[in-house]
Each structure stands twice: as C-alpha cells, then as structure tokens.
Amino acid sequence: EVQLLESGGGLVQPGGSLRLSCAASGFTFSSYAMSWVRQAPGKGLEWVSAISGSGGSTYYADSVKGRFTISRDNSKNTLYLQMNSLRAEDTAVYYCAKDQAEVQGVIMEYDYWGQGTLVTVSS
Amino acid sequence: EIVLTQSPGTLSLSPGERATLSCRASQSVSSSYLAWYQQKPGQAPRLLIYGASSRATGIPDRFSGSGSGTDFTLTISRLEPEDFAVYYCQQYGPTFGQGTKVEIK
C-alpha cells in the first residue's frame, strides 16, 4: 500500500525557514517523480515544486523560485522541501504527491497524495 | 502559462442527477496532459481521470472525462451521496483550475 506522510509544518514568523519532509512507502521511491502542491485556507490547489526520480531535475513555481528548494534522499525514501524567506502568502497546507507514471522525467499527474502538513506564516 | 477556467463555480444537484463540469484552457492542451481530481473537506485530492478520458484505478464508471484542445468535461452520470465534493482540473504544466463545488440541492 502506497503511503505518503508529511511532517515539519508549523507556525513560523515572516522571513523564517522551515523544512518539510515526506516519508514514502509501498513503492519503489527512486522510480517516481514527486511534487509538492499547496492549498491556502479555503482556496484551490497550487503546484509548488517537482523533482525527478533520480533527483537530477527540479522545477519550481515562479512564486517560490529562489526561496524554496526541493530535494530527495532515495536511500531514506524521503522527499524534502526547504522553505526560506517565508511570507504570509506561503500559509497553506502542503501536500506531497507522487507521479503516476514510472518515467525518467516528471509528468505531474498525481495518483497518490499525503494527508498534508499545515504551514502558517505569521508574526 | 496556461490558465484553466472551470465552470460553473458551484453546481447544485440532487443524488441521482447527472453532473457536467467544464474546464476551459487559455490555450490548447494536449489531451494526454489533462487530469481531474476530487477533493472532500479535510482530505487530500484524489485522482479521478487522467489523459483527459482514462479513469484512474478504482474510480467508478459513473465518472467520465472527455474533450480536447481547450475544452474538457467531467461527467458524473448519476450522483451518489459520496460524490458531493470539489472537483479540480489540471494540466501537466502544471496548473490547476479554481475548482467546481458540487453540492446537494
């Protein structure tokens, strides 16, 4: 059974940093691209970042480019999102999501999602 | 960036009725790269349809997707109580539509 379990969310002041983790199980982690997708309270879904299975290719939304860094440790079956220079508009539930297709690149078609972790940026 | 516009914003229907949800793209989208998700309150999204018309694993056949180019449709043939939720379309850019809420009339 595929499971994705996010952690690391919490309350942080504007300008602060936070690192999210997503522990994966039930599939060959290194064979699949992974993404972070967020959802502000009461709002829709917004893609944040994606990484290929090998970790060699990464992609970012313009809204987080230069502030967030996606990475993965395939030996630990874990996905990360390092978030720096956080702003109030980064407040959201952050989901990790698994690509459906086992390909070298990144498709961004998500067949499994974690339960999400809430990040609140406020003073 | 491709913008996806979903309509209507809210659809008020009764169980057993047919639901037709629209997703319009600001420019042509490859049919291979259009998906639909369902999200219930407090839950993560669930993949329903990928490649515009292929049902994801375990999705009932009352859900169907169609369309090409800039116009795509999700149809729920007969609404079950568990189908009342918010539905999002997504192109693999990726961008998401703003969502359509299907509520009980």
GROMACS .gro file of C-alpha atoms in nm:
model
  228
    1GLU     CA    1   0.000   0.000   0.000
    2VAL     CA    2   0.136   0.337  -0.103
    3GLN     CA    3   0.171   0.580   0.186
    4LEU     CA    4   0.298   0.938   0.192
    5LEU     CA    5   0.339   1.101   0.531
    6GLU     CA    6   0.430   1.468   0.552
    7SER     CA    7   0.580   1.635   0.857
    8GLY     CA    8   0.757   1.954   0.956
    9GLY     CA    9   0.479   2.207   0.931
   10GLY     CA   10   0.406   2.463   1.197
   11LEU     CA   11   0.397   2.831   1.287
   12VAL     CA   12   0.687   3.044   1.163
   13GLN     CA   13   0.747   3.418   1.154
   14PRO     CA   14   0.774   3.607   0.825
   15GLY     CA   15   1.128   3.577   0.693
   16GLY     CA   16   1.179   3.248   0.873
   17SER     CA   17   1.260   2.900   0.746
   18LEU     CA   18   1.105   2.557   0.767
   19ARG     CA   19   1.186   2.216   0.622
   20LEU     CA   20   0.908   1.980   0.526
   21SER     CA   21   0.957   1.607   0.490
   22CYS     CA   22   0.751   1.340   0.316
   23ALA     CA   23   0.820   0.980   0.408
   24ALA     CA   24   0.718   0.739   0.133
   25SER     CA   25   0.647   0.368   0.146
   26GLY     CA   26   0.479   0.096  -0.057
   27PHE     CA   27   0.651   0.168  -0.390
   28THR     CA   28   0.998   0.199  -0.542
   29PHE     CA   29   1.055   0.559  -0.441
   30SER     CA   30   1.351   0.628  -0.669
   31SER     CA   31   1.148   0.532  -0.978
   32TYR     CA   32   0.893   0.810  -0.947
   33ALA     CA   33   0.897   1.187  -0.970
   34MET     CA   34   0.749   1.365  -0.672
   35SER     CA   35   0.596   1.707  -0.619
   36TRP     CA   36   0.480   1.948  -0.354
   37VAL     CA   37   0.137   2.105  -0.401
   38ARG     CA   38  -0.011   2.355  -0.158
   39GLN     CA   39  -0.356   2.482  -0.070
   40ALA     CA   40  -0.412   2.808   0.111
   41PRO     CA   41  -0.702   2.806   0.359
   42GLY     CA   42  -1.031   2.797   0.170
   43LYS     CA   43  -0.854   2.822  -0.166
   44GLY     CA   44  -0.763   2.598  -0.459
   45LEU     CA   45  -0.460   2.388  -0.538
   46GLU     CA   46  -0.127   2.541  -0.636
   47TRP     CA   47   0.168   2.342  -0.761
   48VAL     CA   48   0.490   2.440  -0.582
   49SER     CA   49   0.777   2.221  -0.698
   50ALA     CA   50   0.869   1.889  -0.859
   51ILE     CA   51   1.172   1.660  -0.870
   52SER     CA   52   1.258   1.367  -1.093
   53GLY     CA   53   1.310   1.019  -0.953
   54SER     CA   54   1.687   1.049  -0.961
   55GLY     CA   55   1.679   1.399  -0.817
   56GLY     CA   56   1.867   1.532  -1.116
   57SER     CA   57   1.588   1.759  -1.239
   58THR     CA   58   1.397   2.009  -1.032
   59TYR     CA   59   1.119   2.255  -1.112
   60TYR     CA   60   0.965   2.546  -0.923
   61ALA     CA   61   0.666   2.773  -0.944
   62ASP     CA   62   0.763   3.136  -1.001
   63SER     CA   63   0.608   3.225  -0.665
   64VAL     CA   64   0.869   3.021  -0.474
   65LYS     CA   65   1.170   3.022  -0.707
   66GLY     CA   66   1.484   3.128  -0.524
   67ARG     CA   67   1.325   3.075  -0.182
   68PHE     CA   68   1.229   2.706  -0.178
   69THR     CA   69   1.446   2.403  -0.254
   70ILE     CA   70   1.314   2.057  -0.329
   71SER     CA   71   1.532   1.753  -0.271
   72ARG     CA   72   1.505   1.382  -0.207
   73ASP     CA   73   1.704   1.108  -0.034
   74ASN     CA   74   1.627   0.786  -0.219
   75SER     CA   75   1.815   0.582   0.041
   76LYS     CA   76   1.568   0.705   0.302
   77ASN     CA   77   1.259   0.714   0.074
   78THR     CA   78   1.206   1.073   0.177
   79LEU     CA   79   1.117   1.393  -0.008
   80TYR     CA   80   1.202   1.735   0.132
   81LEU     CA   81   1.106   2.098   0.082
   82GLN     CA   82   1.335   2.358   0.233
   83MET     CA   83   1.143   2.684   0.263
   84ASN     CA   84   1.332   3.007   0.330
   85SER     CA   85   1.228   3.373   0.342
   86LEU     CA   86   0.874   3.270   0.420
   87ARG     CA   87   0.590   3.513   0.358
   88ALA     CA   88   0.233   3.533   0.482
   89GLU     CA   89   0.113   3.421   0.139
   90ASP     CA   90   0.301   3.092   0.183
   91THR     CA   91   0.049   2.993   0.453
   92ALA     CA   92  -0.112   2.673   0.331
   93VAL     CA   93  -0.148   2.301   0.369
   94TYR     CA   94   0.144   2.144   0.184
   95TYR     CA   95   0.087   1.807   0.018
   96CYS     CA   96   0.346   1.577  -0.126
   97ALA     CA   97   0.224   1.392  -0.433
   98LYS     CA   98   0.355   1.100  -0.637
   99ASP     CA   99   0.364   1.091  -1.015
  100GLN     CA  100   0.154   0.810  -1.157
  101ALA     CA  101   0.393   0.716  -1.436
  102GLU     CA  102   0.728   0.546  -1.383
  103VAL     CA  103   0.933   0.757  -1.624
  104GLN     CA  104   1.272   0.925  -1.623
  105GLY     CA  105   1.131   1.274  -1.625
  106VAL     CA  106   0.847   1.450  -1.449
  107ILE     CA  107   0.485   1.419  -1.566
  108MET     CA  108   0.296   1.588  -1.279
  109GLU     CA  109  -0.003   1.352  -1.290
  110TYR     CA  110  -0.060   1.255  -0.928
  111ASP     CA  111  -0.204   0.919  -0.825
  112TYR     CA  112  -0.120   0.938  -0.453
  113TRP     CA  113  -0.118   1.231  -0.213
  114GLY     CA  114  -0.018   1.264   0.150
  115GLN     CA  115  -0.257   1.398   0.413
  116GLY     CA  116  -0.082   1.735   0.415
  117THR     CA  117   0.103   1.945   0.670
  118LEU     CA  118  -0.004   2.297   0.765
  119VAL     CA  119   0.244   2.582   0.740
  120THR     CA  120   0.138   2.910   0.899
  121VAL     CA  121   0.349   3.220   0.843
  122SER     CA  122   0.253   3.489   1.091
  123SER     CA  123   0.406   3.718   1.349
  124GLU     CA  124   0.136   2.991  -1.855
  125ILE     CA  125  -0.185   2.808  -1.938
  126VAL     CA  126  -0.482   2.925  -1.733
  127LEU     CA  127  -0.763   2.679  -1.665
  128THR     CA  128  -1.112   2.819  -1.601
  129GLN     CA  129  -1.371   2.588  -1.452
  130SER     CA  130  -1.744   2.641  -1.470
  131PRO     CA  131  -1.977   2.663  -1.301
  132GLY     CA  132  -1.826   2.765  -0.970
  133THR     CA  133  -2.097   2.575  -0.785
  134LEU     CA  134  -2.333   2.308  -0.910
  135SER     CA  135  -2.641   2.232  -0.700
  136LEU     CA  136  -2.786   1.893  -0.783
  137SER     CA  137  -2.975   1.605  -0.623
  138PRO     CA  138  -2.849   1.248  -0.583
  139GLY     CA  139  -2.920   1.051  -0.898
  140GLU     CA  140  -2.885   1.353  -1.126
  141ARG     CA  141  -2.620   1.400  -1.391
  142ALA     CA  142  -2.335   1.646  -1.332
  143THR     CA  143  -2.145   1.814  -1.613
  144LEU     CA  144  -1.836   2.011  -1.519
  145SER     CA  145  -1.639   2.224  -1.764
  146CYS     CA  146  -1.271   2.312  -1.781
  147ARG     CA  147  -1.155   2.562  -2.042
  148ALA     CA  148  -0.789   2.630  -2.115
  149SER     CA  149  -0.643   2.963  -2.227
  150GLN     CA  150  -0.451   2.779  -2.498
  151SER     CA  151  -0.456   2.432  -2.644
  152VAL     CA  152  -0.367   2.149  -2.406
  153SER     CA  153  -0.254   1.807  -2.518
  154SER     CA  154  -0.528   1.562  -2.424
  155SER     CA  155  -0.262   1.340  -2.279
  156TYR     CA  156  -0.194   1.602  -2.015
  157LEU     CA  157  -0.531   1.683  -1.861
  158ALA     CA  158  -0.649   1.536  -1.531
  159TRP     CA  159  -0.942   1.569  -1.293
  160TYR     CA  160  -0.928   1.539  -0.913
  161GLN     CA  161  -1.193   1.515  -0.644
  162GLN     CA  162  -1.140   1.672  -0.303
  163LYS     CA  163  -1.360   1.635   0.003
  164PRO     CA  164  -1.333   1.862   0.308
  165GLY     CA  165  -1.026   1.787   0.518
  166GLN     CA  166  -0.895   1.533   0.268
  167ALA     CA  167  -0.624   1.527   0.005
  168PRO     CA  168  -0.725   1.535  -0.362
  169ARG     CA  169  -0.793   1.205  -0.536
  170LEU     CA  170  -0.711   1.138  -0.900
  171LEU     CA  171  -1.025   1.056  -1.099
  172ILE     CA  172  -0.934   1.100  -1.465
  173TYR     CA  173  -0.600   1.130  -1.646
  174GLY     CA  174  -0.517   1.175  -2.011
  175ALA     CA  175  -0.850   1.359  -2.040
  176SER     CA  176  -1.056   1.038  -2.051
  177SER     CA  177  -0.886   0.750  -1.869
  178ARG     CA  178  -1.027   0.654  -1.531
  179ALA     CA  179  -0.776   0.612  -1.251
  180THR     CA  180  -0.754   0.286  -1.060
  181GLY     CA  181  -1.064   0.215  -0.854
  182ILE     CA  182  -1.273   0.501  -0.992
  183PRO     CA  183  -1.636   0.403  -1.065
  184ASP     CA  184  -1.752   0.411  -1.425
  185ARG     CA  185  -2.011   0.679  -1.348
  186PHE     CA  186  -1.717   0.920  -1.380
  187SER     CA  187  -1.609   1.000  -1.734
  188GLY     CA  188  -1.388   1.260  -1.898
  189SER     CA  189  -1.389   1.397  -2.248
  190GLY     CA  190  -1.267   1.686  -2.457
  191SER     CA  191  -0.971   1.812  -2.649
  192GLY     CA  192  -0.788   2.131  -2.737
  193THR     CA  193  -0.917   2.396  -2.499
  194ASP     CA  194  -1.245   2.242  -2.381
  195PHE     CA  195  -1.270   1.949  -2.142
  196THR     CA  196  -1.559   1.799  -1.949
  197LEU     CA  197  -1.601   1.578  -1.644
  198THR     CA  198  -1.934   1.399  -1.631
  199ILE     CA  199  -2.079   1.215  -1.334
  200SER     CA  200  -2.363   1.013  -1.480
  201ARG     CA  201  -2.564   0.960  -1.161
  202LEU     CA  202  -2.459   1.141  -0.847
  203GLU     CA  203  -2.408   0.929  -0.539
  204PRO     CA  204  -2.405   1.088  -0.190
  205GLU     CA  205  -2.027   1.046  -0.171
  206ASP     CA  206  -1.975   1.244  -0.495
  207PHE     CA  207  -2.060   1.581  -0.340
  208ALA     CA  208  -1.720   1.747  -0.328
  209VAL     CA  209  -1.495   1.995  -0.507
  210TYR     CA  210  -1.351   1.896  -0.845
  211TYR     CA  211  -1.035   2.036  -0.999
  212CYS     CA  212  -0.899   2.003  -1.349
  213GLN     CA  213  -0.523   2.013  -1.401
  214GLN     CA  214  -0.293   2.037  -1.696
  215TYR     CA  215   0.051   1.895  -1.652
  216GLY     CA  216   0.228   2.233  -1.672
  217PRO     CA  217   0.113   2.211  -1.409
  218THR     CA  218  -0.169   2.444  -1.334
  219PHE     CA  219  -0.499   2.374  -1.168
  220GLY     CA  220  -0.840   2.519  -1.234
  221GLN     CA  221  -1.005   2.707  -0.950
  222GLY     CA  222  -1.246   2.422  -0.879
  223THR     CA  223  -1.616   2.342  -0.910
  224LYS     CA  224  -1.811   2.260  -0.597
  225VAL     CA  225  -2.084   2.003  -0.644
  226GLU     CA  226  -2.331   2.049  -0.360
  227ILE     CA  227  -2.653   1.883  -0.259
  228LYS     CA  228  -2.960   2.071  -0.375
   0.00000   0.00000   0.00000
